[in-house]
Every structure is written in C-alpha cells, then in structure tokens.
Amino acid sequence: MYLRSLFVLTSKDLAIEFRTKTLFVSAVTFAGLLVVLFGFSVSGWSAFELHSLPSILWVLIFIAGYLGLNRQDDKERWDGALLGALMAPIDRSVVFYARVLSNTLFMVLIELVLVPVFMVVLRQSVPQVPMLFIVAMVLCTLGFMALGTFLTSVASASNLREIVVPILLFPLAIPLFLAVQTITQAVWYASGLGFLTAWWAVLVGYAVLFLVMPGLLFEILVEV
Amino acid sequence: MVLVQFRKGFLVILFIAMIVSMYLDFIWSPPEAQMGDTVRILYYHVASATDAFLAFGITAIASIVFLIKKSVFWDRLAAASAEIGLVFTTLVLVSGSIWGEAVWNVWWTWDPTLTSTLILWFLYVGYLLLRVSIANRDRSARVSAIFGIVAAIDLPIIHESVTWWRGIHPSVITASGFNMPPSMVITLLFSIAVFIFFYLFLLRMVTLLQQDKDALDDLREQVRKKIHQQQNER
Amino acid sequence: MLLSEVNFALEKGEMVGLQGLNGSGKTTLLRVMAGLSRPTKGTIEVLGQPVTASVRKAIGVVFQESMLYGDLTVRENLLYYAKLYRVVDPKDQVALWLEKVHLSLDADEMTKTLSKGMRQRVSIARALLPKPQILLLDEPFDGLDARHTLLAESWFESFAKEGSGVIFVSHDEKQVMKLATRRVTIDGGYLLQGGLT
C-alpha cells in the first residue's frame, strides 16, 4: 500500500517533468552558465592550480539543487495541488518521500549532464575512480534533497520562502558539502582514498538522518 | 510588585558586578607575556561565546518543551533566547576578528570553533527570519521549534566536520599553548559569570516584552471583532 | 482566523448550508474538518474519530483551490486522484465522470489551459469520484454556468439522498434556501443559529 502510493506520487512528478522539461532545461542551462563564469575566472590558472578545482563543482550543484527544490515546490503550490495529496487517504510521510525521490532522480540526471560540461570547459581530467565518484554524488544528492525537501516544508508558510529556504538549507548542509568535496578531490586524483572513512560516514549519516527524522515530523509540519 | 522589586535589586547587583568586571578586565589583570594588552579582548570574547552557545542551547530546550507542552511561554522563551543569542554571536565574531588581527595579523581564520560560531550566526538569522515571516502565530511557533531542534542536533555535527576538514588542511595557527596566571583565570571566570547573569536578565526582559506584544495583538483583535459585530448589528 | 466555540454534528443524509460574513471562519471550519488544519483548542471528530488517513478516504472536498496539477491533462489528474483513493476500475470511473461533467472532449487538454468554470467541473469530478460519505464544499458553484450549476446541485443532492452528509458554503442566499435541509450561521467562530447538537 505504502509503496503503491509512493509510486503513484512519484510517477506523477516524473510525468510532469518529462512533459515540460522546465526543471531539467533551466537547471542545466543555469549551472552551465555558472561553469562558464568560473571558466573566465580561472582562465589564467596553471595546470597545478586547476588541480584543486573539482571541489568547486559542488558549489554549482548545490545552487542547481536549490533551484530544483524551488521549482518542485512551485509546481505543487499552483492551485493547491499539494493539498490534494495531503487530504488523500495515504500516510502523509509518503508525500515527503515521494518528493525526495523525484527531486533526487531529477538532480542526478542534471548532474550527469553537468559533470561532463564541467570537465570539458574547465579542462579537468576524468575522475580516476569513477565508480566511487558516482556513489558519492548519488549519496550527497540524496542527503541534500532530503534535507532540502524537509526545510522547504518547514518554510512553506513563510512569506520570505525564496530567501529563507537557502538561509536554512546551506548552513545545515555544510558537513555534507565538506564531505563530498573532500571525497571528490580524493577520488578525482586517486590520492588519500584511505582517509575518507569519516567523510563517507557523514554522507551516509546525513542521508539516513534526514530521511528518517522528517518522515516522523512531516505530519506536524504540513498542518496549517 | 515583588517581581519588579526583585528585578530592580538584581539589576543593581548586576550593574555593580559589571563595573567590577571591567575593573578586573582592564586594570587589575596583568598584560599577557606575548600578546600584551590585547589579551583583554579575550575576557569579552570568551564570555560572549559562552552566552552565544548557552542561548542556543536554551532555544533548543525551550523548543522541545514547547512541542510537548504547547504553552506559549516556552515559545516566547525560545524566541527571546535566539534574539539575544544572535547579538552575542555577532559580538563573538567581531571581537574574535579584532583579536585575530591584533595577535595573528589576520582578520579571519578557519579555526573550527570560529567557523562553527559563524555558522551558528547564520542559523540564528535563519531561525529568526523563519519566525517573523510566518503570519500564523501557532504555526510559526511550531515550525520554528522544529527548526530550532534540528539546528541544535546538527551544530555538533557541523563542528566535528569542520574540525576534520581542518585536519587535512595545513593549519596556520594554533590557539592552544599559552598558560594563564591565576589572576587572568579569575578575571575570565568573573567575566563569564557576569555575562551569564546579563544574559538571564536580557532573557527575562525580552520574554516580557514579547508577552506584552502578544497581549496587545490579542486586544487589537478583540477590538476589531467588537467593531465588526457592532457594524453587523446596525 | 480563530474558531472559538463550534459544536455541531453533521447527520447522514443532511445537506447543511453554512453561512456567515466574509472572515467569519467558514473556510477555516471546512479545512479543520478536512484534516488540513488542526483546531487551536478542542477536538474535531469525523465519523466518530480523529481525522486520520482512513477517515480522509471518506471525505470529499471542493475548495477554492482546484488541487489539480496544471501540467497534467484533465484525465491524468483524475486518474492520479482515483489511484490515490484506490478507486476500483480507475480508468472506467474517470471516463464516466468525464462524461458526466461534459469534459470528455477536453480530457486530454492541459489543466492549466482550462477556464475557471471548466476547472471547477474537474474539481467536482475529483471530489465525487471516490464516492465520499462526507462532502465539504466551499463555494462549489463558483464559476459554473447556469446549466452546470443545476447539474452540480443535483449530484450533491443525490449524494445526500444516498446517505452522505454534505456541508456547503454559498454566497447565494436563494441557493442556500433551495438546497439546504438545515442552515447554520457562524460569526467570528461563534455558532449563532442552526444546528447545535
């Protein structure tokens, strides 16, 4: 029952996005533009200096991820669409998990386009341990989207939503950011891979923490 | 009336203690061997930091109690504590920055504690923005309480991760390794104590202020309803 | 908006007309009953228990928001809700209701392109499709033309006849007189007249 509702809600999000493609197109274009701006800034850098650039990738992804959260929220606000799901005879935490799931799927798709663009424009090599990079990317995206979806609900009644959400989101996401950028730097050049245990723990811990906690609190959060 | 008198007595003692504290900070305690007089910033810096983190803790505890008891008192306490906490966190950052410039010649350093304090500052701003931007009082209280608790759970994780992150970067400055003579320790402890009582005093005042504000809002709402009723009867 | 003292019970087969001035708390009352808001004080019980997922299954609402997704077609929207409410034979039921609200021809249009009145008809179909035992209607005739207003009235009445409880808000006094089996007026959260139980 639970999984069926989750499927109904998520496939509705996918149907909308595959039809309109607005989130995908706008996030990729915007993040791509940021890559170009970074490109201008670092055009005079030496190969050695460019070495530390992969960690910057996550600044772009976090910004694009926030845009995605915002867009998802807007879509569900139009003519009260979210209210319909909240009044449906389903456990309300499903609404939260469906949002996290579709947000994560969209974001991973966006990243799959963005990362190659990043490598080409900023003259970066291919990660030397690509599998670990992809695992870190997916874990980080899941944690970020769980946290972000939770905070979007926290701020949903705020009339300063657009600015309050990032101000709540980015400070709380700092451990995630430090973890993923450290791991990225290590797997990109296959150096210091043995010293990452704590950082992997942060990635997994964040995903677990912000998948479990909001599921318990969502009921209190959505009631107006 | 008793309460007001108590507050007055408390205020007088606090005022005297503050003057004593200033005397200890600026005149009685000796300059430090290497840092000289700049060490005196430390008394304010550490005392403010104590208040900043204490206030954050009180906000989190009041938030938990509010969610259990649903009484407005705890919500007001959480809000007041956060407001005061933001002021002290700003003082920590400013005094830390000045001290850093005087001692290490840098305005900012990615020292884990300093970085956590900066993030704490952002969390406070977010908490207060969230609070004021939700019109429905009941919902604002509930949502802020949840955020307050989540932020408090996350702050130690943030601190830990910043510490690890610093571990793999070259560390330019270490804050450890200067021994304080007893006179400096006494001055520091006295400053901290005075700041804690100052915080408690502020907490009481801001809570009362908020209570009056809420009462005023309720009155305004009642008047509005009365006027509406009279208009309807006509 | 605060509701202070509202004590009232909705009986089976009743059609209650909820009246009150702007800002008197009509919408708030309906939202509390739908489980969207919680009362600041006191309790709300629907079908003898607090509003939980199993109770929500029995509640159908037409509110000022259509609760439809603009980027889904009319049919997709109805199918989505039919599946969430676990309606048996969702496709047939959706086709049936599309026929009833005269939107079969527009079934594959994007919902955001519909006019206000058409969207309201979809919203009514969305509410009635799972055959609710309780109908909460906030200005359900808003934007409907004369013909569809009559149609909608007949549907709501037949739901009441079949044993559902209906509460509706309408600004049209004559319509309330015509439809309501009982009238309830609230003002500033106080129930002024009507069915105190």
XYZ file of C-alpha atoms in Angstrom:
655
model
C 0.000 0.000 0.000
C 2.706 2.379 1.132
C 4.894 1.606 -1.877
C 1.969 1.901 -4.261
C 1.131 5.409 -3.033
C 4.814 6.299 -3.284
C 4.801 5.065 -6.853
C 1.643 6.998 -7.782
C 3.027 10.245 -6.348
C 6.496 9.887 -7.843
C 5.323 8.850 -11.301
C 3.085 11.936 -11.343
C 6.189 14.118 -10.757
C 8.125 12.260 -13.445
C 5.227 12.559 -15.918
C 5.126 16.325 -15.406
C 8.876 16.768 -15.714
C 9.245 14.553 -18.786
C 6.484 16.536 -20.438
C 7.586 20.071 -19.615
C 11.339 19.538 -19.033
C 11.414 23.008 -17.471
C 13.417 21.976 -14.407
C 15.968 19.993 -16.402
C 16.488 22.638 -19.059
C 16.602 25.595 -16.692
C 18.875 23.958 -14.105
C 21.328 22.637 -16.698
C 21.424 25.970 -18.524
C 21.874 27.977 -15.361
C 24.542 25.721 -13.876
C 26.252 25.578 -17.291
C 26.363 29.368 -17.308
C 27.980 29.337 -13.872
C 30.598 26.905 -15.206
C 31.361 29.392 -17.975
C 31.712 32.226 -15.446
C 34.090 30.089 -13.405
C 35.923 29.393 -16.647
C 36.558 33.116 -17.136
C 37.792 33.449 -13.560
C 40.303 30.620 -13.800
C 41.422 31.099 -17.404
C 44.887 32.250 -16.341
C 45.425 29.492 -13.806
C 48.213 26.985 -14.220
C 47.596 23.255 -14.523
C 48.718 22.880 -10.912
C 46.216 25.448 -9.680
C 43.441 23.846 -11.725
C 44.162 20.719 -9.739
C 42.020 21.849 -6.824
C 39.037 22.794 -8.967
C 36.875 19.613 -8.791
C 35.663 20.555 -5.326
C 34.143 23.739 -6.793
C 31.777 21.538 -8.771
C 29.703 21.172 -5.615
C 29.069 24.884 -5.294
C 27.337 24.680 -8.672
C 25.433 21.523 -7.824
C 24.168 22.907 -4.526
C 22.872 26.034 -6.268
C 21.254 23.995 -9.045
C 19.798 21.656 -6.417
C 18.206 24.546 -4.593
C 16.633 25.723 -7.870
C 15.200 22.245 -8.356
C 13.649 22.243 -4.881
C 12.091 25.609 -5.537
C 10.627 24.553 -8.855
C 9.104 21.388 -7.383
C 7.548 23.462 -4.634
C 6.076 25.990 -7.087
C 4.514 23.240 -9.158
C 2.746 21.815 -6.121
C 1.534 25.196 -4.992
C -0.265 26.015 -8.217
C -3.989 25.911 -7.387
C -3.339 23.927 -4.204
C -2.187 20.677 -5.811
C -0.275 19.651 -2.681
C -3.423 19.957 -0.534
C -4.991 17.210 -2.620
C -2.215 14.784 -1.711
C -2.391 15.791 1.964
C -6.121 15.064 2.102
C -5.805 11.756 0.290
C -6.146 8.567 2.361
C -2.414 7.919 2.468
C 0.197 8.227 5.185
C 1.465 11.790 4.904
C 5.100 10.777 5.130
C 4.660 9.220 1.667
C 4.198 12.732 0.312
C 7.586 13.658 1.761
C 9.382 10.561 0.486
C 7.889 10.891 -2.986
C 9.163 14.457 -3.174
C 12.648 13.431 -2.041
C 12.691 10.562 -4.510
C 11.667 12.591 -7.552
C 13.904 15.519 -6.561
C 16.871 13.155 -6.244
C 16.144 11.497 -9.595
C 15.930 14.872 -11.367
C 19.087 16.132 -9.710
C 21.137 13.043 -10.608
C 20.022 13.447 -14.231
C 21.089 17.085 -14.147
C 24.444 16.114 -12.635
C 25.060 13.528 -15.341
C 24.970 16.355 -17.883
C 26.640 18.980 -15.739
C 29.731 16.997 -14.686
C 30.971 16.344 -18.271
C 30.351 20.000 -19.157
C 32.356 20.969 -16.095
C 35.231 18.663 -17.099
C 35.366 19.961 -20.665
C 35.022 23.691 -20.014
C 37.337 23.803 -17.004
C 39.896 21.415 -18.572
C 39.562 18.727 -15.913
C 40.636 15.126 -16.285
C 38.143 12.283 -15.851
C 37.880 11.100 -12.198
C 40.366 8.292 -11.643
C 37.956 6.290 -9.504
C 34.686 6.990 -11.371
C 32.552 4.451 -9.508
C 33.335 5.954 -6.110
C 32.681 9.415 -7.518
C 29.225 8.361 -8.709
C 28.425 6.715 -5.366
C 29.443 9.887 -3.518
C 27.439 12.010 -5.955
C 24.252 9.985 -5.501
C 24.609 9.801 -1.690
C 25.258 13.527 -1.421
C 22.328 14.339 -3.697
C 20.016 12.115 -1.665
C 21.094 13.728 1.612
C 20.878 17.237 0.186
C 17.435 16.660 -1.297
C 16.102 15.028 1.878
C 17.337 17.974 3.946
C 16.138 20.471 1.334
C 12.683 18.949 0.958
C 12.324 18.926 4.729
C 13.320 22.576 5.034
C 11.051 23.549 2.130
C 8.156 22.170 4.171
C 9.446 23.928 7.286
C 9.420 27.266 5.456
C 6.332 26.603 3.349
C 4.151 29.104 5.240
C 6.843 31.785 5.246
C 6.234 34.798 3.067
C 10.005 35.086 2.505
C 10.235 31.481 1.322
C 12.639 32.047 -1.572
C 15.282 33.545 0.696
C 14.535 31.706 3.951
C 14.949 28.221 2.432
C 18.561 28.712 1.276
C 19.458 30.503 4.532
C 18.212 27.480 6.467
C 19.498 24.934 3.976
C 23.094 25.890 3.226
C 24.419 26.179 6.812
C 22.888 22.832 7.747
C 24.327 21.279 4.586
C 27.912 22.310 5.382
C 29.048 18.873 6.674
C 27.625 17.357 3.516
C 29.470 19.915 1.438
C 32.796 19.355 3.192
C 32.394 15.588 2.937
C 31.531 15.468 -0.735
C 34.167 17.951 -1.830
C 36.887 16.141 0.119
C 35.828 12.800 -1.346
C 35.595 14.305 -4.842
C 39.097 15.701 -4.609
C 40.432 12.321 -3.417
C 38.684 10.120 -5.979
C 39.455 12.534 -8.798
C 43.192 12.032 -8.391
C 43.038 8.677 -6.568
C 45.014 10.039 -3.644
C 44.359 9.616 0.042
C 41.440 7.275 -0.525
C 42.169 5.514 2.761
C 41.497 8.619 4.860
C 37.891 9.084 3.858
C 36.039 6.848 6.337
C 34.732 9.751 8.405
C 33.538 11.571 5.282
C 31.700 8.557 3.934
C 30.071 8.270 7.335
C 28.896 11.879 7.026
C 27.372 11.234 3.579
C 25.548 8.105 4.711
C 24.635 9.610 8.087
C 23.064 12.698 6.522
C 21.001 10.663 4.104
C 19.747 8.430 6.923
C 19.159 11.235 9.437
C 17.185 13.437 7.075
C 15.220 10.575 5.611
C 14.095 9.281 8.999
C 13.525 12.441 11.023
C 11.287 14.398 8.596
C 9.252 11.249 7.991
C 8.322 11.368 11.667
C 7.785 15.130 11.781
C 6.035 15.672 8.447
C 2.546 15.299 9.892
C 3.172 18.192 12.315
C 4.785 20.282 9.602
C 2.098 20.209 6.934
C -0.875 21.052 9.124
C -1.613 24.710 8.619
C 5.217 44.257 42.508
C 7.542 41.780 44.217
C 8.755 40.748 40.823
C 9.550 44.313 39.848
C 11.448 44.894 43.097
C 13.367 41.685 42.618
C 14.248 42.833 39.134
C 15.472 46.170 40.458
C 17.658 44.530 43.116
C 19.010 42.114 40.568
C 19.745 44.973 38.207
C 21.698 46.924 40.852
C 23.846 43.899 41.708
C 24.390 43.153 38.051
C 25.420 46.758 37.409
C 27.955 46.715 40.239
C 29.274 43.333 39.096
C 29.744 44.721 35.592
C 31.806 47.635 36.875
C 33.890 45.252 38.989
C 34.325 43.052 35.956
C 35.530 45.991 33.889
C 37.982 46.899 36.633
C 39.309 43.333 36.642
C 39.456 43.184 32.838
C 41.197 46.472 32.201
C 43.159 47.381 35.316
C 43.614 44.537 37.779
C 44.608 41.688 35.496
C 48.144 41.762 34.092
C 49.019 42.021 30.383
C 49.974 38.714 28.813
C 53.662 37.987 28.177
C 53.441 37.778 24.384
C 50.127 39.362 23.462
C 50.333 42.296 25.835
C 47.146 44.246 26.467
C 45.303 42.669 23.551
C 44.611 39.687 25.793
C 41.917 41.807 27.462
C 39.668 41.256 24.411
C 39.643 37.606 25.405
C 37.557 38.271 28.505
C 34.753 39.691 26.391
C 35.241 37.253 23.560
C 35.026 34.105 25.670
C 32.225 35.494 27.831
C 30.163 36.390 24.737
C 30.825 32.958 23.282
C 29.530 31.353 26.461
C 26.322 33.351 26.143
C 26.030 32.614 22.421
C 26.163 28.859 22.895
C 24.145 28.947 26.122
C 21.413 30.900 24.324
C 21.381 28.371 21.515
C 21.041 25.523 23.998
C 18.194 27.293 25.809
C 16.414 27.875 22.483
C 16.672 24.170 21.679
C 15.464 23.063 25.126
C 12.608 25.578 25.139
C 11.652 24.339 21.653
C 11.436 20.745 22.853
C 9.382 21.698 25.895
C 7.121 23.822 23.691
C 6.391 20.926 21.354
C 5.487 18.750 24.346
C 3.566 21.278 26.452
C 2.268 23.589 23.693
C 2.451 26.536 26.061
C 3.227 29.950 24.593
C 5.635 30.683 27.443
C 8.219 28.233 26.076
C 7.827 29.554 22.569
C 8.475 33.108 23.739
C 11.480 31.908 25.722
C 12.925 30.162 22.656
C 12.421 33.254 20.515
C 13.860 35.640 23.121
C 16.887 33.436 23.671
C 17.564 33.283 19.933
C 17.311 37.044 19.585
C 19.823 37.597 22.398
C 21.973 34.764 21.105
C 22.271 36.451 17.735
C 23.577 39.641 19.378
C 26.194 37.755 21.402
C 27.220 35.638 18.412
C 27.831 38.856 16.492
C 29.956 40.105 19.409
C 31.954 36.859 19.403
C 32.691 37.173 15.710
C 33.618 40.861 15.895
C 35.806 40.502 19.000
C 37.386 37.333 17.608
C 38.178 39.082 14.391
C 39.763 42.063 16.150
C 41.780 39.769 18.371
C 42.900 37.721 15.389
C 44.121 40.841 13.637
C 45.972 42.071 16.735
C 47.617 38.751 17.595
C 47.940 36.790 14.367
C 47.657 39.574 11.825
C 44.634 38.020 10.109
C 41.026 39.141 10.402
C 39.687 35.684 9.793
C 40.932 32.147 10.214
C 39.171 28.835 9.571
C 39.620 27.732 13.127
C 36.926 25.081 13.818
C 35.365 26.892 16.760
C 35.356 30.237 14.985
C 33.857 28.631 11.869
C 31.161 26.888 13.908
C 30.346 30.214 15.521
C 29.948 31.809 12.104
C 27.595 29.003 11.051
C 25.747 29.424 14.329
C 25.249 33.062 13.378
C 23.655 32.027 10.072
C 21.444 29.506 11.856
C 20.233 32.213 14.250
C 19.452 34.579 11.382
C 17.598 31.803 9.562
C 15.663 30.885 12.694
C 14.581 34.463 13.359
C 13.730 35.147 9.696
C 11.646 31.980 9.578
C 9.854 33.034 12.730
C 8.894 36.538 11.706
C 7.942 35.614 8.148
C 5.116 33.263 9.130
C 1.918 35.151 9.838
C 0.062 32.402 11.678
C 1.368 32.583 15.256
C 0.623 28.982 16.101
C 2.268 27.619 13.000
C 5.225 29.966 13.324
C 5.858 28.649 16.831
C 5.576 25.010 15.826
C 7.766 25.272 12.741
C 10.426 27.389 14.493
C 10.594 24.885 17.334
C 11.225 22.066 14.884
C 13.944 24.033 13.126
C 15.483 25.032 16.470
C 15.782 21.396 17.498
C 17.126 20.225 14.137
C 19.717 23.009 14.122
C 20.818 22.072 17.643
C 21.214 18.429 16.608
C 23.205 19.473 13.567
C 25.530 22.014 15.169
C 27.835 19.407 16.827
C 27.988 17.534 13.504
C 28.942 20.767 11.767
C 31.619 21.433 14.382
C 33.043 17.923 14.041
C 33.111 18.048 10.262
C 34.834 21.430 10.228
C 37.418 20.038 12.650
C 38.108 17.047 10.385
C 38.248 19.281 7.373
C 40.829 21.499 9.078
C 42.785 18.364 9.940
C 43.714 17.712 6.342
C 44.494 21.343 5.524
C 47.734 22.974 6.636
C 46.990 24.572 9.951
C 48.478 28.059 10.076
C 47.583 29.000 13.585
C 47.031 27.039 16.750
C 45.211 28.750 19.544
C 46.463 26.399 22.216
C 49.544 26.707 24.287
C 49.516 29.801 26.370
C 49.334 29.449 30.104
C 47.315 31.883 32.100
C 48.333 33.042 35.569
C 45.643 32.721 38.294
C 44.776 36.435 38.134
C 43.785 36.047 34.473
C 41.780 32.914 35.163
C 39.855 34.677 37.940
C 39.146 37.665 35.691
C 37.972 35.405 32.893
C 35.679 33.355 35.132
C 34.248 36.512 36.682
C 33.541 37.962 33.224
C 31.817 34.783 32.150
C 29.672 34.770 35.273
C 28.658 38.407 34.777
C 27.794 37.716 31.134
C 25.646 34.726 32.070
C 23.646 36.826 34.529
C 23.423 39.592 31.968
C 22.015 37.028 29.527
C 19.439 35.859 32.084
C 18.409 39.449 32.713
C 18.001 40.131 28.996
C 16.125 36.865 28.543
C 13.587 37.920 31.157
C 13.164 41.387 29.659
C 12.757 40.209 26.064
C 10.289 37.499 27.117
C 8.203 40.076 29.000
C 8.349 42.415 26.031
C 7.131 39.668 23.727
C 4.354 38.817 26.178
C 3.167 42.427 26.133
C 3.326 42.496 22.348
C 1.176 39.365 22.120
C -1.302 40.788 24.633
C -1.508 43.944 22.546
C -2.177 41.906 19.401
C -4.943 39.994 21.175
C -6.533 43.237 22.359
C -6.381 44.666 18.863
C -8.048 41.551 17.503
C -10.815 41.772 20.121
C -11.440 45.426 19.339
C -11.614 44.614 15.651
C -14.163 41.869 16.315
C -16.255 44.184 18.509
C -16.323 46.828 15.807
C -17.353 44.247 13.241
C -20.137 42.969 15.473
C -21.462 46.458 16.083
C -21.440 47.188 12.377
C -23.297 43.959 11.694
C -25.964 44.725 14.282
C -26.674 48.050 12.701
C -8.847 33.112 11.746
C -9.853 31.626 15.041
C -12.819 29.418 15.633
C -13.835 29.671 19.233
C -16.849 27.605 20.034
C -18.278 25.488 17.333
C -20.204 22.466 18.407
C -22.112 20.842 15.728
C -22.754 17.454 14.247
C -23.465 16.544 10.700
C -26.010 13.778 10.259
C -26.232 11.295 7.420
C -28.360 12.427 4.501
C -28.216 16.041 5.591
C -27.351 18.966 3.388
C -26.151 21.767 5.640
C -25.844 25.281 4.273
C -23.037 27.067 6.128
C -23.492 30.815 6.260
C -21.574 33.732 7.639
C -19.983 37.006 6.606
C -16.561 37.263 4.984
C -13.914 36.267 7.503
C -16.357 34.595 9.848
C -14.467 31.315 9.702
C -16.453 29.235 7.225
C -13.421 28.187 5.205
C -11.410 27.539 8.370
C -14.120 25.249 9.715
C -14.180 23.237 6.490
C -10.377 22.972 6.469
C -10.317 21.739 10.026
C -12.927 19.130 9.156
C -10.867 18.035 6.158
C -7.862 17.489 8.414
C -5.806 20.240 6.763
C -5.672 22.427 9.851
C -5.835 21.448 13.443
C -8.045 23.310 15.879
C -6.095 25.569 18.252
C -8.169 24.172 21.081
C -10.637 21.366 21.307
C -11.046 18.379 19.093
C -12.542 17.517 15.779
C -14.063 14.167 15.086
C -15.288 12.901 11.781
C -17.123 9.583 11.703
C -16.508 9.362 15.433
C -12.721 9.544 15.304
C -9.881 11.999 14.720
C -9.139 12.781 11.071
C -6.556 10.173 10.036
C -5.755 8.548 6.713
C -8.610 6.043 6.941
C -11.116 8.810 7.753
C -9.784 11.011 4.958
C -10.816 8.314 2.489
C -14.452 9.077 3.294
C -14.119 12.843 2.819
C -14.519 14.625 -0.496
C -13.803 18.323 -0.834
C -14.366 21.093 -3.330
C -12.398 24.068 -2.094
C -11.390 27.340 -3.690
C -8.234 25.624 -4.946
C -8.895 23.011 -7.611
C -5.973 20.896 -6.279
C -5.099 19.900 -9.816
C -1.695 19.905 -11.495
C -1.529 22.465 -14.279
C 0.928 20.408 -16.316
C -1.134 17.219 -16.284
C -4.110 16.667 -18.564
C -7.622 16.542 -17.130
C -7.692 12.771 -17.479
C -4.269 12.317 -15.868
C -5.289 14.472 -12.924
C -8.445 12.448 -12.319
C -6.559 9.166 -12.748
C -3.959 10.355 -10.238
C -6.628 11.010 -7.621
C -8.524 7.830 -8.484
C -5.357 5.845 -7.788
C -4.589 7.721 -4.560
C -8.109 6.892 -3.312
C -7.759 3.315 -4.636
C -10.902 3.552 -6.736
C -11.812 0.244 -8.364
C -11.550 0.356 -12.185
C -9.986 3.832 -12.159
C -9.966 4.228 -15.938
C -13.661 3.448 -16.363
C -14.650 5.608 -13.424
C -12.630 8.529 -14.762
C -14.193 8.126 -18.203
C -17.627 8.021 -16.602
C -17.073 11.220 -14.629
C -15.528 12.995 -17.605
C -18.761 12.216 -19.423
C -20.871 13.465 -16.519
C -19.103 16.840 -16.242
C -19.132 17.175 -20.050
C -15.364 17.214 -20.394
C -14.798 14.086 -22.480
C -13.745 16.163 -25.433
C -11.296 18.191 -23.345
C -9.976 15.211 -21.411
C -6.512 15.414 -22.947
C -6.067 19.158 -22.600
C -3.541 20.515 -20.114
C -5.405 21.542 -16.983
C -3.721 24.947 -16.905
C -5.361 25.875 -20.218
C -8.897 25.347 -18.894
C -11.212 28.190 -17.944
C -12.174 28.734 -14.295
C -15.566 27.096 -14.753
C -14.163 24.054 -16.539
C -11.516 23.627 -13.868
C -14.244 23.792 -11.232
C -16.066 20.949 -13.007
C -12.899 18.830 -12.961
C -12.543 19.669 -9.289
C -16.101 18.457 -8.603
C -15.434 15.238 -10.509
C -12.219 14.780 -8.491
C -14.174 15.128 -5.248
C -17.085 12.854 -6.168
C -15.116 10.127 -7.927
C -14.135 8.163 -4.780
C -17.821 8.218 -3.618
C -17.219 10.067 -0.321
C -19.516 9.734 2.682
C -18.886 13.338 3.657
C -18.759 16.231 1.223
C -17.201 19.548 2.218
C -17.989 22.192 -0.386
C -16.590 25.723 -0.247
C -18.342 27.797 -2.938
C -18.605 24.749 -5.216
C -20.653 26.600 -7.830
C -18.037 29.304 -8.292
C -17.517 29.947 -11.990
C -20.089 27.413 -13.164
C -22.640 28.409 -15.799
C -26.385 28.012 -15.131
C -26.599 24.617 -16.732
C -23.702 23.106 -14.820
C -24.805 24.732 -11.585
C -28.083 22.815 -11.855
C -26.200 19.634 -12.676
C -23.827 20.014 -9.750
C -26.740 20.737 -7.406
C -28.434 17.525 -8.488
C -25.265 15.473 -7.896
C -24.768 16.863 -4.409
C -28.434 16.261 -3.602
C -28.289 12.683 -4.815
C -25.178 12.100 -2.679
C -27.129 13.332 0.336
C -30.103 11.138 -0.578
C -27.861 8.119 -0.761
C -26.774 8.741 2.804
C -23.772 11.062 2.599
C -23.521 14.163 4.739
C -22.986 17.386 2.817
C -21.873 20.791 4.068
C -21.714 23.630 1.605
C -20.881 27.306 1.617
C -22.532 29.565 -0.917
C -22.824 33.341 -1.104
C -26.144 32.926 -2.936
C -28.935 33.158 -0.344
C -31.588 31.755 -2.691
C -29.470 28.734 -3.493
C -28.955 28.011 0.195
C -32.727 28.259 0.792
C -33.342 25.912 -2.075
C -30.752 23.222 -1.289
C -30.151 23.194 2.436
C -32.049 20.846 4.713
C -30.591 22.834 7.598
C -28.867 26.181 7.811
C -26.005 27.035 10.111
C -24.614 30.510 10.612
C -21.248 31.209 12.157
C -19.754 34.544 13.089
C -16.279 35.083 14.444
C -16.137 31.456 15.342
C -19.404 31.504 17.249
C -22.290 29.423 16.080
C -25.209 31.836 16.033
C -28.140 29.817 14.908
C -28.883 26.475 13.456
C -27.986 23.009 14.453
C -26.461 22.995 17.878
C -26.242 19.439 18.990
